[in-house]
Amino acid sequence: MSVHLTRQDEFAVITLDRQEALNALSSAVLCELAQAFDQVAGSDARALIVTGAGAKAFCAGADIKELTGRSLSEQRRDAAFGQAVLGRLDTLPMSSVAAINGYAFGGGLELALACTFRIAVPAAKMGLPEIKLGLIPGYGGTQRLPRAVGEARALEMILCGRTVEAEEALRIGLIHRIVDGDPIQAAISFARGFSGFGLPALRLARDAVKRAHDVPLHEGLKIEADLNTLAFQTQDAVEGMSAFMEKRKPKFQDR
Ligand code: CO8
Protein backbone atom coordinates (compact mmCIF):
# COMPACT_ATOMS: atom_id res chain seq x y z
CA MET A 1 0.00 0.00 0.00
CA SER A 2 1.32 3.44 -0.93
CA VAL A 3 -1.53 5.44 0.57
CA HIS A 4 -2.03 5.35 4.33
CA LEU A 5 -5.20 6.56 6.00
CA THR A 6 -4.76 7.27 9.70
CA ARG A 7 -6.55 9.24 12.35
CA GLN A 8 -5.20 11.90 14.71
CA ASP A 9 -7.85 13.04 17.16
CA GLU A 10 -10.81 14.16 15.05
CA PHE A 11 -8.74 14.49 11.87
CA ALA A 12 -8.21 12.01 9.03
CA VAL A 13 -4.69 11.98 7.63
CA ILE A 14 -3.86 10.61 4.18
CA THR A 15 -0.15 10.07 3.53
CA LEU A 16 1.25 9.26 0.09
CA ASP A 17 4.10 6.85 0.73
CA ARG A 18 6.14 5.92 -2.32
CA GLN A 19 9.32 7.59 -1.31
CA GLU A 20 11.53 5.84 -3.89
CA ALA A 21 9.59 7.79 -6.56
CA LEU A 22 9.09 10.95 -4.47
CA ASN A 23 5.48 9.85 -3.78
CA ALA A 24 4.58 10.06 -7.51
CA LEU A 25 0.99 9.31 -8.50
CA SER A 26 1.03 5.96 -10.29
CA SER A 27 -2.31 4.52 -11.43
CA ALA A 28 -2.23 2.23 -8.39
CA VAL A 29 -1.67 5.21 -6.07
CA LEU A 30 -4.59 7.07 -7.68
CA CYS A 31 -6.84 4.03 -7.10
CA GLU A 32 -5.73 3.80 -3.46
CA LEU A 33 -6.30 7.54 -3.08
CA ALA A 34 -9.85 7.16 -4.44
CA GLN A 35 -10.56 4.40 -1.90
CA ALA A 36 -9.09 6.50 0.92
CA PHE A 37 -11.28 9.49 -0.05
CA ASP A 38 -14.34 7.19 0.01
CA GLN A 39 -13.45 5.99 3.51
CA VAL A 40 -12.92 9.56 4.73
CA ALA A 41 -16.25 10.62 3.19
CA GLY A 42 -18.04 7.98 5.26
CA SER A 43 -16.18 8.78 8.47
CA ASP A 44 -16.86 11.27 11.25
CA ALA A 45 -13.56 13.09 10.68
CA ARG A 46 -13.95 16.86 10.94
CA ALA A 47 -11.19 17.62 8.42
CA LEU A 48 -8.79 15.78 6.15
CA ILE A 49 -5.02 16.36 6.04
CA VAL A 50 -3.19 15.21 2.89
CA THR A 51 0.60 14.91 2.96
CA GLY A 52 3.60 13.00 1.63
CA ALA A 53 5.85 10.58 3.51
CA GLY A 54 9.45 11.55 4.19
CA ALA A 55 11.08 14.94 4.36
CA LYS A 56 11.71 15.41 0.64
CA ALA A 57 8.46 15.34 -1.28
CA PHE A 58 4.75 15.95 -0.96
CA CYS A 59 4.33 14.42 -4.41
CA ALA A 60 6.47 14.77 -7.57
CA GLY A 61 3.47 14.44 -9.89
CA ALA A 62 2.11 11.75 -12.15
CA ASP A 63 4.41 8.76 -12.52
CA ILE A 64 6.38 9.76 -15.62
CA LYS A 65 7.61 6.19 -16.12
CA GLU A 66 3.99 5.05 -16.51
CA LEU A 67 3.11 7.86 -18.92
CA THR A 68 5.51 6.81 -21.67
CA GLY A 69 4.22 4.66 -24.52
CA ARG A 70 0.57 5.13 -23.76
CA SER A 71 -2.11 5.26 -26.44
CA LEU A 72 -4.14 8.46 -26.80
CA SER A 73 -7.25 6.78 -25.45
CA GLU A 74 -5.35 5.49 -22.42
CA GLN A 75 -3.99 8.97 -21.77
CA ARG A 76 -7.44 10.55 -22.09
CA ARG A 77 -8.94 7.94 -19.77
CA ASP A 78 -6.18 8.41 -17.19
CA ALA A 79 -6.49 12.21 -17.24
CA ALA A 80 -10.25 11.92 -16.70
CA PHE A 81 -9.72 9.38 -13.91
CA GLY A 82 -7.09 11.52 -12.16
CA GLN A 83 -9.34 14.58 -12.43
CA ALA A 84 -12.25 12.63 -10.97
CA VAL A 85 -10.17 11.32 -8.07
CA LEU A 86 -8.83 14.77 -7.17
CA GLY A 87 -12.29 16.29 -7.73
CA ARG A 88 -13.60 14.00 -4.98
CA LEU A 89 -11.99 16.43 -2.50
CA ASP A 90 -14.60 19.03 -3.51
CA THR A 91 -17.46 16.70 -2.65
CA LEU A 92 -16.22 15.50 0.74
CA PRO A 93 -18.42 16.59 3.64
CA MET A 94 -15.33 17.98 5.38
CA SER A 95 -12.67 20.42 4.20
CA SER A 96 -9.11 19.36 3.45
CA VAL A 97 -5.66 20.79 4.12
CA ALA A 98 -2.64 19.88 1.98
CA ALA A 99 0.45 19.75 4.20
CA ILE A 100 3.13 20.36 1.56
CA ASN A 101 6.22 18.86 3.14
CA GLY A 102 8.62 19.19 0.17
CA TYR A 103 8.36 19.03 -3.61
CA ALA A 104 4.86 19.46 -5.04
CA PHE A 105 5.18 19.22 -8.79
CA GLY A 106 2.74 18.46 -11.59
CA GLY A 107 -0.01 16.16 -10.35
CA GLY A 108 1.35 16.70 -6.83
CA LEU A 109 0.62 20.41 -6.93
CA GLU A 110 -2.69 19.60 -8.63
CA LEU A 111 -3.57 17.37 -5.66
CA ALA A 112 -2.68 20.21 -3.29
CA LEU A 113 -4.73 22.66 -5.38
CA ALA A 114 -7.75 20.35 -5.14
CA CYS A 115 -7.57 20.54 -1.33
CA THR A 116 -9.52 23.33 0.36
CA PHE A 117 -6.37 24.79 2.00
CA ARG A 118 -2.60 24.52 1.54
CA ILE A 119 0.20 25.00 4.05
CA ALA A 120 3.88 24.40 3.28
CA VAL A 121 7.25 23.97 4.98
CA PRO A 122 9.84 26.70 4.26
CA ALA A 123 11.82 24.37 1.95
CA ALA A 124 8.79 23.41 -0.18
CA LYS A 125 9.04 23.89 -3.92
CA MET A 126 5.98 23.96 -6.13
CA GLY A 127 5.37 24.02 -9.86
CA LEU A 128 3.63 22.63 -12.91
CA PRO A 129 6.67 21.59 -14.98
CA GLU A 130 4.77 19.47 -17.54
CA ILE A 131 5.84 21.83 -20.36
CA LYS A 132 9.41 20.57 -19.86
CA LEU A 133 8.13 17.08 -20.73
CA GLY A 134 6.34 18.40 -23.82
CA LEU A 135 3.06 18.06 -21.92
CA ILE A 136 0.54 20.25 -20.18
CA PRO A 137 -1.09 19.68 -16.78
CA GLY A 138 -3.86 17.07 -16.86
CA TYR A 139 -5.18 16.71 -13.32
CA GLY A 140 -6.84 20.13 -13.07
CA GLY A 141 -3.82 22.44 -12.92
CA THR A 142 -4.79 24.70 -15.84
CA GLN A 143 -8.16 25.30 -14.16
CA ARG A 144 -7.40 25.43 -10.44
CA LEU A 145 -4.06 27.29 -10.54
CA PRO A 146 -5.49 30.45 -12.22
CA ARG A 147 -8.40 30.36 -9.78
CA ALA A 148 -5.86 30.41 -6.92
CA VAL A 149 -3.23 32.85 -8.20
CA GLY A 150 -4.80 34.62 -11.19
CA GLU A 151 -4.34 34.10 -14.91
CA ALA A 152 -1.09 36.05 -15.34
CA ARG A 153 0.82 34.14 -12.68
CA ALA A 154 -0.69 30.81 -13.71
CA LEU A 155 0.33 31.38 -17.32
CA GLU A 156 3.89 32.14 -16.24
CA MET A 157 4.11 29.10 -13.97
CA ILE A 158 2.62 26.75 -16.59
CA LEU A 159 4.20 28.08 -19.81
CA CYS A 160 7.65 28.66 -18.27
CA GLY A 161 7.42 25.59 -16.03
CA ARG A 162 8.66 27.89 -13.28
CA THR A 163 9.23 26.57 -9.77
CA VAL A 164 7.89 28.69 -6.94
CA GLU A 165 9.39 28.58 -3.45
CA ALA A 166 7.36 28.83 -0.25
CA GLU A 167 7.78 32.58 0.29
CA GLU A 168 6.58 33.42 -3.21
CA ALA A 169 3.80 30.84 -3.00
CA LEU A 170 2.52 32.58 0.13
CA ARG A 171 2.77 36.01 -1.47
CA ILE A 172 0.79 35.03 -4.58
CA GLY A 173 -1.91 33.14 -2.67
CA LEU A 174 -0.91 29.65 -3.74
CA ILE A 175 -0.56 28.59 -0.10
CA HIS A 176 -2.17 29.90 3.08
CA ARG A 177 0.75 29.57 5.54
CA ILE A 178 4.42 28.70 5.78
CA VAL A 179 4.83 26.46 8.82
CA ASP A 180 7.74 25.28 10.92
CA GLY A 181 8.00 21.88 12.60
CA ASP A 182 5.95 18.78 11.83
CA PRO A 183 3.76 19.60 8.79
CA ILE A 184 0.96 17.24 9.90
CA GLN A 185 0.73 18.86 13.33
CA ALA A 186 0.85 22.28 11.66
CA ALA A 187 -1.98 21.25 9.32
CA ILE A 188 -4.02 19.98 12.26
CA SER A 189 -3.42 23.25 14.06
CA PHE A 190 -4.59 25.11 10.92
CA ALA A 191 -7.66 22.85 10.65
CA ARG A 192 -8.60 23.60 14.25
CA GLY A 193 -9.27 27.13 13.01
CA PHE A 194 -12.47 25.89 11.33
CA SER A 195 -13.15 22.33 12.49
CA GLY A 196 -15.20 23.39 15.54
CA PHE A 197 -17.88 25.00 13.37
CA GLY A 198 -20.86 23.03 12.05
CA LEU A 199 -20.08 20.82 9.05
CA PRO A 200 -23.26 21.80 7.10
CA ALA A 201 -22.43 25.52 7.28
CA LEU A 202 -18.77 24.85 6.44
CA ARG A 203 -19.81 22.80 3.41
CA LEU A 204 -22.35 25.37 2.21
CA ALA A 205 -19.84 28.22 2.58
CA ARG A 206 -17.19 26.23 0.70
CA ASP A 207 -19.63 25.38 -2.10
CA ALA A 208 -20.72 29.01 -2.43
CA VAL A 209 -17.13 30.26 -2.69
CA LYS A 210 -16.17 27.54 -5.19
CA ARG A 211 -19.14 28.42 -7.39
CA ALA A 212 -17.98 32.06 -7.53
CA HIS A 213 -15.58 31.18 -10.35
CA ASP A 214 -18.11 29.27 -12.41
CA VAL A 215 -20.98 31.71 -12.85
CA PRO A 216 -21.65 35.42 -13.49
CA LEU A 217 -22.08 37.63 -10.40
CA HIS A 218 -25.88 37.80 -10.53
CA GLU A 219 -26.11 33.99 -10.60
CA GLY A 220 -23.49 33.67 -7.90
CA LEU A 221 -25.50 35.97 -5.67
CA LYS A 222 -28.58 33.83 -6.24
CA ILE A 223 -26.59 30.71 -5.30
CA GLU A 224 -25.37 32.49 -2.17
CA ALA A 225 -28.94 33.46 -1.20
CA ASP A 226 -30.10 29.86 -1.76
CA LEU A 227 -27.25 28.32 0.26
CA ASN A 228 -27.63 30.97 2.97
CA THR A 229 -31.29 29.97 3.25
CA LEU A 230 -30.31 26.31 3.55
CA ALA A 231 -27.84 27.18 6.32
CA PHE A 232 -30.56 29.21 8.04
CA GLN A 233 -32.75 26.08 8.27
CA THR A 234 -30.17 24.02 10.19
CA GLN A 235 -30.29 23.29 13.92
CA ASP A 236 -26.76 24.65 14.06
CA ALA A 237 -28.01 28.07 12.94
CA VAL A 238 -30.67 28.05 15.66
CA GLU A 239 -28.01 27.02 18.19
CA GLY A 240 -25.43 29.55 16.94
CA MET A 241 -27.79 32.50 17.10
CA SER A 242 -29.28 31.39 20.47
CA ALA A 243 -25.78 31.01 21.92
CA PHE A 244 -24.94 34.54 20.79
CA MET A 245 -28.05 35.97 22.47
CA GLU A 246 -27.38 33.95 25.64
CA LYS A 247 -23.70 34.98 25.65
CA ARG A 248 -22.44 31.39 25.67
CA LYS A 249 -20.34 29.18 23.41
CA PRO A 250 -22.43 27.37 20.75
CA LYS A 251 -22.61 23.55 20.70
CA PHE A 252 -22.90 22.66 17.02
CA GLN A 253 -24.34 19.21 16.21
CA ASP A 254 -23.73 19.11 12.45
CA ARG A 255 -27.42 19.24 11.61
N1 CO8 B 1 7.46 10.04 -11.73
C1 CO8 B 1 8.19 8.93 -11.55
N2 CO8 B 1 9.36 8.91 -10.83
C2 CO8 B 1 9.78 10.07 -10.32
C3 CO8 B 1 9.06 11.27 -10.48
C4 CO8 B 1 7.83 11.23 -11.22
N3 CO8 B 1 7.04 12.31 -11.39
N4 CO8 B 1 9.74 12.27 -9.87
C5 CO8 B 1 10.84 11.69 -9.33
N5 CO8 B 1 10.86 10.38 -9.60
C6 CO8 B 1 11.87 9.40 -9.21
C7 CO8 B 1 13.17 9.60 -9.99
O1 CO8 B 1 13.08 8.98 -11.23
C8 CO8 B 1 14.17 8.95 -9.07
O2 CO8 B 1 14.09 7.56 -9.21
P1 CO8 B 1 15.43 6.69 -9.48
O3 CO8 B 1 16.23 6.87 -8.23
O4 CO8 B 1 14.91 5.31 -9.67
O5 CO8 B 1 16.08 7.31 -10.66
C9 CO8 B 1 13.63 9.30 -7.67
O6 CO8 B 1 12.26 9.61 -7.86
C10 CO8 B 1 14.31 10.50 -7.04
O7 CO8 B 1 14.21 11.57 -7.95
P2 CO8 B 1 15.48 12.48 -8.36
O8 CO8 B 1 16.74 11.67 -8.31
O9 CO8 B 1 15.15 13.14 -9.66
O10 CO8 B 1 15.49 13.50 -7.16
P3 CO8 B 1 16.06 14.99 -7.19
O11 CO8 B 1 16.07 15.43 -5.78
O12 CO8 B 1 17.34 15.05 -7.93
O13 CO8 B 1 15.00 15.83 -8.03
C11 CO8 B 1 12.79 16.55 -8.62
C12 CO8 B 1 13.71 16.02 -7.51
C13 CO8 B 1 13.23 17.97 -9.00
C14 CO8 B 1 11.37 16.58 -8.04
C15 CO8 B 1 12.85 15.63 -9.85
O14 CO8 B 1 12.69 14.29 -9.42
C16 CO8 B 1 11.84 15.91 -10.89
O15 CO8 B 1 11.97 16.86 -11.64
N6 CO8 B 1 10.77 15.06 -10.98
C17 CO8 B 1 9.75 15.18 -11.98
C18 CO8 B 1 8.79 16.30 -11.63
C19 CO8 B 1 7.76 16.45 -12.75
O16 CO8 B 1 8.10 16.71 -13.89
N7 CO8 B 1 6.49 16.27 -12.39
C20 CO8 B 1 5.42 16.36 -13.35
C21 CO8 B 1 5.09 14.99 -13.85
S1 CO8 B 1 3.88 15.02 -15.14
C22 CO8 B 1 2.43 15.27 -14.34
O17 CO8 B 1 2.34 15.32 -13.12
C23 CO8 B 1 1.24 15.41 -15.21
C24 CO8 B 1 -0.06 15.19 -14.42
C25 CO8 B 1 -1.23 15.01 -15.33
C26 CO8 B 1 -1.14 13.79 -16.17
C27 CO8 B 1 -2.43 13.57 -16.86
C28 CO8 B 1 -2.40 12.48 -17.89
C29 CO8 B 1 -2.42 11.10 -17.40
Tab-separated table of C-alpha atoms and ligand atoms in Angstrom:
chain	number	residue	atom	x	y	z
A	1	MET	CA	0.000	0.000	0.000
A	2	SER	CA	1.318	3.438	-0.931
A	3	VAL	CA	-1.527	5.442	0.573
A	4	HIS	CA	-2.027	5.347	4.334
A	5	LEU	CA	-5.197	6.560	5.996
A	6	THR	CA	-4.757	7.269	9.700
A	7	ARG	CA	-6.547	9.237	12.347
A	8	GLN	CA	-5.204	11.898	14.707
A	9	ASP	CA	-7.855	13.044	17.163
A	10	GLU	CA	-10.815	14.156	15.047
A	11	PHE	CA	-8.742	14.492	11.868
A	12	ALA	CA	-8.212	12.011	9.035
A	13	VAL	CA	-4.686	11.981	7.628
A	14	ILE	CA	-3.862	10.614	4.181
A	15	THR	CA	-0.151	10.067	3.526
A	16	LEU	CA	1.249	9.257	0.086
A	17	ASP	CA	4.105	6.849	0.729
A	18	ARG	CA	6.135	5.917	-2.323
A	19	GLN	CA	9.317	7.595	-1.313
A	20	GLU	CA	11.530	5.840	-3.894
A	21	ALA	CA	9.589	7.790	-6.555
A	22	LEU	CA	9.089	10.950	-4.466
A	23	ASN	CA	5.478	9.849	-3.785
A	24	ALA	CA	4.581	10.057	-7.510
A	25	LEU	CA	0.989	9.308	-8.497
A	26	SER	CA	1.031	5.956	-10.289
A	27	SER	CA	-2.311	4.518	-11.428
A	28	ALA	CA	-2.227	2.235	-8.387
A	29	VAL	CA	-1.672	5.208	-6.070
A	30	LEU	CA	-4.591	7.071	-7.684
A	31	CYS	CA	-6.838	4.026	-7.102
A	32	GLU	CA	-5.731	3.802	-3.458
A	33	LEU	CA	-6.296	7.538	-3.083
A	34	ALA	CA	-9.849	7.164	-4.438
A	35	GLN	CA	-10.559	4.405	-1.904
A	36	ALA	CA	-9.095	6.503	0.925
A	37	PHE	CA	-11.284	9.486	-0.050
A	38	ASP	CA	-14.336	7.192	0.006
A	39	GLN	CA	-13.447	5.993	3.510
A	40	VAL	CA	-12.915	9.562	4.729
A	41	ALA	CA	-16.247	10.621	3.185
A	42	GLY	CA	-18.041	7.979	5.260
A	43	SER	CA	-16.183	8.777	8.473
A	44	ASP	CA	-16.864	11.267	11.252
A	45	ALA	CA	-13.559	13.091	10.679
A	46	ARG	CA	-13.948	16.860	10.936
A	47	ALA	CA	-11.186	17.622	8.424
A	48	LEU	CA	-8.785	15.780	6.155
A	49	ILE	CA	-5.025	16.360	6.044
A	50	VAL	CA	-3.186	15.213	2.892
A	51	THR	CA	0.601	14.912	2.962
A	52	GLY	CA	3.603	12.999	1.632
A	53	ALA	CA	5.851	10.582	3.511
A	54	GLY	CA	9.454	11.553	4.189
A	55	ALA	CA	11.083	14.940	4.359
A	56	LYS	CA	11.707	15.405	0.644
A	57	ALA	CA	8.462	15.337	-1.282
A	58	PHE	CA	4.753	15.948	-0.957
A	59	CYS	CA	4.327	14.424	-4.414
A	60	ALA	CA	6.474	14.774	-7.569
A	61	GLY	CA	3.471	14.438	-9.887
A	62	ALA	CA	2.107	11.755	-12.149
A	63	ASP	CA	4.412	8.765	-12.521
A	64	ILE	CA	6.384	9.760	-15.622
A	65	LYS	CA	7.613	6.188	-16.123
A	66	GLU	CA	3.987	5.055	-16.510
A	67	LEU	CA	3.109	7.863	-18.924
A	68	THR	CA	5.506	6.815	-21.673
A	69	GLY	CA	4.223	4.664	-24.518
A	70	ARG	CA	0.566	5.130	-23.763
A	71	SER	CA	-2.109	5.258	-26.439
A	72	LEU	CA	-4.137	8.464	-26.796
A	73	SER	CA	-7.247	6.782	-25.454
A	74	GLU	CA	-5.352	5.488	-22.417
A	75	GLN	CA	-3.986	8.974	-21.770
A	76	ARG	CA	-7.438	10.547	-22.088
A	77	ARG	CA	-8.943	7.944	-19.773
A	78	ASP	CA	-6.181	8.410	-17.191
A	79	ALA	CA	-6.487	12.211	-17.239
A	80	ALA	CA	-10.252	11.916	-16.704
A	81	PHE	CA	-9.719	9.375	-13.905
A	82	GLY	CA	-7.092	11.520	-12.159
A	83	GLN	CA	-9.341	14.580	-12.427
A	84	ALA	CA	-12.253	12.632	-10.968
A	85	VAL	CA	-10.175	11.319	-8.065
A	86	LEU	CA	-8.834	14.770	-7.170
A	87	GLY	CA	-12.286	16.289	-7.733
A	88	ARG	CA	-13.598	14.001	-4.978
A	89	LEU	CA	-11.990	16.433	-2.505
A	90	ASP	CA	-14.601	19.028	-3.510
A	91	THR	CA	-17.465	16.704	-2.647
A	92	LEU	CA	-16.215	15.503	0.743
A	93	PRO	CA	-18.421	16.590	3.644
A	94	MET	CA	-15.327	17.979	5.377
A	95	SER	CA	-12.674	20.424	4.200
A	96	SER	CA	-9.110	19.361	3.446
A	97	VAL	CA	-5.657	20.790	4.125
A	98	ALA	CA	-2.639	19.879	1.982
A	99	ALA	CA	0.446	19.753	4.197
A	100	ILE	CA	3.126	20.362	1.561
A	101	ASN	CA	6.217	18.865	3.143
A	102	GLY	CA	8.622	19.189	0.173
A	103	TYR	CA	8.364	19.029	-3.610
A	104	ALA	CA	4.864	19.463	-5.035
A	105	PHE	CA	5.178	19.216	-8.794
A	106	GLY	CA	2.736	18.457	-11.593
A	107	GLY	CA	-0.015	16.159	-10.354
A	108	GLY	CA	1.349	16.696	-6.828
A	109	LEU	CA	0.617	20.413	-6.933
A	110	GLU	CA	-2.690	19.601	-8.631
A	111	LEU	CA	-3.566	17.373	-5.662
A	112	ALA	CA	-2.685	20.214	-3.285
A	113	LEU	CA	-4.733	22.663	-5.375
A	114	ALA	CA	-7.749	20.353	-5.139
A	115	CYS	CA	-7.574	20.541	-1.332
A	116	THR	CA	-9.522	23.334	0.362
A	117	PHE	CA	-6.368	24.792	1.998
A	118	ARG	CA	-2.598	24.519	1.543
A	119	ILE	CA	0.202	24.998	4.047
A	120	ALA	CA	3.883	24.395	3.277
A	121	VAL	CA	7.248	23.966	4.975
A	122	PRO	CA	9.841	26.701	4.263
A	123	ALA	CA	11.820	24.373	1.949
A	124	ALA	CA	8.792	23.411	-0.178
A	125	LYS	CA	9.039	23.892	-3.924
A	126	MET	CA	5.976	23.959	-6.133
A	127	GLY	CA	5.366	24.018	-9.856
A	128	LEU	CA	3.632	22.628	-12.908
A	129	PRO	CA	6.669	21.588	-14.980
A	130	GLU	CA	4.774	19.467	-17.542
A	131	ILE	CA	5.844	21.826	-20.361
A	132	LYS	CA	9.414	20.568	-19.859
A	133	LEU	CA	8.134	17.083	-20.729
A	134	GLY	CA	6.336	18.396	-23.817
A	135	LEU	CA	3.056	18.065	-21.922
A	136	ILE	CA	0.538	20.254	-20.180
A	137	PRO	CA	-1.091	19.677	-16.783
A	138	GLY	CA	-3.862	17.065	-16.859
A	139	TYR	CA	-5.179	16.710	-13.320
A	140	GLY	CA	-6.841	20.126	-13.073
A	141	GLY	CA	-3.815	22.442	-12.925
A	142	THR	CA	-4.787	24.699	-15.837
A	143	GLN	CA	-8.158	25.301	-14.159
A	144	ARG	CA	-7.403	25.434	-10.436
A	145	LEU	CA	-4.064	27.295	-10.540
A	146	PRO	CA	-5.490	30.453	-12.221
A	147	ARG	CA	-8.401	30.359	-9.776
A	148	ALA	CA	-5.862	30.415	-6.921
A	149	VAL	CA	-3.225	32.852	-8.197
A	150	GLY	CA	-4.802	34.623	-11.194
A	151	GLU	CA	-4.344	34.097	-14.913
A	152	ALA	CA	-1.092	36.052	-15.341
A	153	ARG	CA	0.824	34.141	-12.679
A	154	ALA	CA	-0.691	30.813	-13.712
A	155	LEU	CA	0.332	31.382	-17.316
A	156	GLU	CA	3.891	32.139	-16.243
A	157	MET	CA	4.109	29.098	-13.974
A	158	ILE	CA	2.623	26.751	-16.595
A	159	LEU	CA	4.201	28.083	-19.808
A	160	CYS	CA	7.649	28.664	-18.272
A	161	GLY	CA	7.424	25.587	-16.030
A	162	ARG	CA	8.658	27.893	-13.284
A	163	THR	CA	9.235	26.566	-9.774
A	164	VAL	CA	7.894	28.691	-6.943
A	165	GLU	CA	9.393	28.581	-3.450
A	166	ALA	CA	7.356	28.828	-0.254
A	167	GLU	CA	7.783	32.584	0.293
A	168	GLU	CA	6.576	33.423	-3.206
A	169	ALA	CA	3.800	30.841	-2.997
A	170	LEU	CA	2.516	32.578	0.127
A	171	ARG	CA	2.772	36.014	-1.475
A	172	ILE	CA	0.792	35.031	-4.581
A	173	GLY	CA	-1.908	33.144	-2.668
A	174	LEU	CA	-0.911	29.649	-3.744
A	175	ILE	CA	-0.560	28.589	-0.100
A	176	HIS	CA	-2.173	29.898	3.077
A	177	ARG	CA	0.749	29.571	5.541
A	178	ILE	CA	4.422	28.696	5.781
A	179	VAL	CA	4.830	26.456	8.817
A	180	ASP	CA	7.740	25.280	10.921
A	181	GLY	CA	7.998	21.882	12.603
A	182	ASP	CA	5.951	18.780	11.830
A	183	PRO	CA	3.757	19.596	8.788
A	184	ILE	CA	0.959	17.240	9.897
A	185	GLN	CA	0.733	18.856	13.326
A	186	ALA	CA	0.855	22.280	11.661
A	187	ALA	CA	-1.976	21.253	9.317
A	188	ILE	CA	-4.018	19.979	12.259
A	189	SER	CA	-3.422	23.247	14.064
A	190	PHE	CA	-4.587	25.114	10.922
A	191	ALA	CA	-7.656	22.845	10.645
A	192	ARG	CA	-8.599	23.605	14.252
A	193	GLY	CA	-9.268	27.129	13.006
A	194	PHE	CA	-12.474	25.891	11.331
A	195	SER	CA	-13.152	22.326	12.494
A	196	GLY	CA	-15.204	23.394	15.540
A	197	PHE	CA	-17.878	24.998	13.367
A	198	GLY	CA	-20.855	23.027	12.047
A	199	LEU	CA	-20.083	20.817	9.052
A	200	PRO	CA	-23.255	21.802	7.104
A	201	ALA	CA	-22.430	25.523	7.277
A	202	LEU	CA	-18.774	24.846	6.435
A	203	ARG	CA	-19.807	22.802	3.411
A	204	LEU	CA	-22.350	25.375	2.208
A	205	ALA	CA	-19.839	28.218	2.578
A	206	ARG	CA	-17.188	26.225	0.697
A	207	ASP	CA	-19.630	25.378	-2.100
A	208	ALA	CA	-20.721	29.012	-2.430
A	209	VAL	CA	-17.128	30.262	-2.688
A	210	LYS	CA	-16.167	27.541	-5.193
A	211	ARG	CA	-19.139	28.424	-7.395
A	212	ALA	CA	-17.980	32.061	-7.535
A	213	HIS	CA	-15.583	31.180	-10.347
A	214	ASP	CA	-18.112	29.270	-12.405
A	215	VAL	CA	-20.979	31.710	-12.851
A	216	PRO	CA	-21.653	35.422	-13.493
A	217	LEU	CA	-22.083	37.634	-10.402
A	218	HIS	CA	-25.883	37.795	-10.526
A	219	GLU	CA	-26.112	33.992	-10.600
A	220	GLY	CA	-23.487	33.666	-7.896
A	221	LEU	CA	-25.496	35.972	-5.671
A	222	LYS	CA	-28.579	33.826	-6.243
A	223	ILE	CA	-26.593	30.711	-5.301
A	224	GLU	CA	-25.373	32.493	-2.171
A	225	ALA	CA	-28.936	33.459	-1.203
A	226	ASP	CA	-30.096	29.859	-1.758
A	227	LEU	CA	-27.250	28.323	0.262
A	228	ASN	CA	-27.626	30.966	2.967
A	229	THR	CA	-31.293	29.973	3.254
A	230	LEU	CA	-30.306	26.313	3.545
A	231	ALA	CA	-27.837	27.183	6.321
A	232	PHE	CA	-30.564	29.206	8.045
A	233	GLN	CA	-32.750	26.077	8.271
A	234	THR	CA	-30.166	24.022	10.193
A	235	GLN	CA	-30.291	23.291	13.918
A	236	ASP	CA	-26.756	24.655	14.062
A	237	ALA	CA	-28.009	28.071	12.936
A	238	VAL	CA	-30.668	28.053	15.660
A	239	GLU	CA	-28.009	27.023	18.191
A	240	GLY	CA	-25.426	29.547	16.941
A	241	MET	CA	-27.789	32.498	17.100
A	242	SER	CA	-29.282	31.389	20.466
A	243	ALA	CA	-25.778	31.014	21.922
A	244	PHE	CA	-24.937	34.543	20.790
A	245	MET	CA	-28.048	35.968	22.471
A	246	GLU	CA	-27.384	33.955	25.636
A	247	LYS	CA	-23.701	34.981	25.647
A	248	ARG	CA	-22.439	31.391	25.667
A	249	LYS	CA	-20.336	29.179	23.409
A	250	PRO	CA	-22.431	27.366	20.752
A	251	LYS	CA	-22.605	23.553	20.697
A	252	PHE	CA	-22.897	22.660	17.019
A	253	GLN	CA	-24.336	19.208	16.212
A	254	ASP	CA	-23.735	19.110	12.451
A	255	ARG	CA	-27.418	19.244	11.611
B	1	CO8	N1	7.462	10.045	-11.735
B	1	CO8	C1	8.185	8.930	-11.551
B	1	CO8	N2	9.361	8.910	-10.835
B	1	CO8	C2	9.775	10.074	-10.320
B	1	CO8	C3	9.059	11.270	-10.482
B	1	CO8	C4	7.834	11.226	-11.223
B	1	CO8	N3	7.040	12.307	-11.388
B	1	CO8	N4	9.741	12.268	-9.868
B	1	CO8	C5	10.838	11.693	-9.328
B	1	CO8	N5	10.858	10.377	-9.604
B	1	CO8	C6	11.873	9.396	-9.213
B	1	CO8	C7	13.165	9.603	-9.995
B	1	CO8	O1	13.077	8.980	-11.235
B	1	CO8	C8	14.167	8.948	-9.067
B	1	CO8	O2	14.094	7.558	-9.205
B	1	CO8	P1	15.434	6.691	-9.480
B	1	CO8	O3	16.234	6.872	-8.234
B	1	CO8	O4	14.915	5.310	-9.674
B	1	CO8	O5	16.080	7.306	-10.657
B	1	CO8	C9	13.629	9.295	-7.669
B	1	CO8	O6	12.257	9.614	-7.864
B	1	CO8	C10	14.308	10.497	-7.041
B	1	CO8	O7	14.212	11.571	-7.955
B	1	CO8	P2	15.476	12.476	-8.360
B	1	CO8	O8	16.740	11.666	-8.313
B	1	CO8	O9	15.147	13.138	-9.657
B	1	CO8	O10	15.491	13.500	-7.160
B	1	CO8	P3	16.063	14.987	-7.186
B	1	CO8	O11	16.066	15.434	-5.778
B	1	CO8	O12	17.337	15.046	-7.929
B	1	CO8	O13	14.999	15.834	-8.026
B	1	CO8	C11	12.787	16.552	-8.621
B	1	CO8	C12	13.709	16.019	-7.509
B	1	CO8	C13	13.231	17.968	-8.999
B	1	CO8	C14	11.373	16.585	-8.037
B	1	CO8	C15	12.851	15.626	-9.846
B	1	CO8	O14	12.685	14.286	-9.424
B	1	CO8	C16	11.835	15.911	-10.891
B	1	CO8	O15	11.967	16.858	-11.641
B	1	CO8	N6	10.766	15.058	-10.984
B	1	CO8	C17	9.752	15.176	-11.979
B	1	CO8	C18	8.785	16.299	-11.634
B	1	CO8	C19	7.760	16.447	-12.750
B	1	CO8	O16	8.102	16.706	-13.892
B	1	CO8	N7	6.490	16.272	-12.387
B	1	CO8	C20	5.416	16.355	-13.345
B	1	CO8	C21	5.085	14.985	-13.848
B	1	CO8	S1	3.880	15.016	-15.142
B	1	CO8	C22	2.431	15.271	-14.339
B	1	CO8	O17	2.340	15.318	-13.123
B	1	CO8	C23	1.235	15.408	-15.209
B	1	CO8	C24	-0.061	15.189	-14.419
B	1	CO8	C25	-1.234	15.008	-15.329
B	1	CO8	C26	-1.140	13.790	-16.175
B	1	CO8	C27	-2.435	13.574	-16.861
B	1	CO8	C28	-2.399	12.483	-17.891
B	1	CO8	C29	-2.422	11.102	-17.401
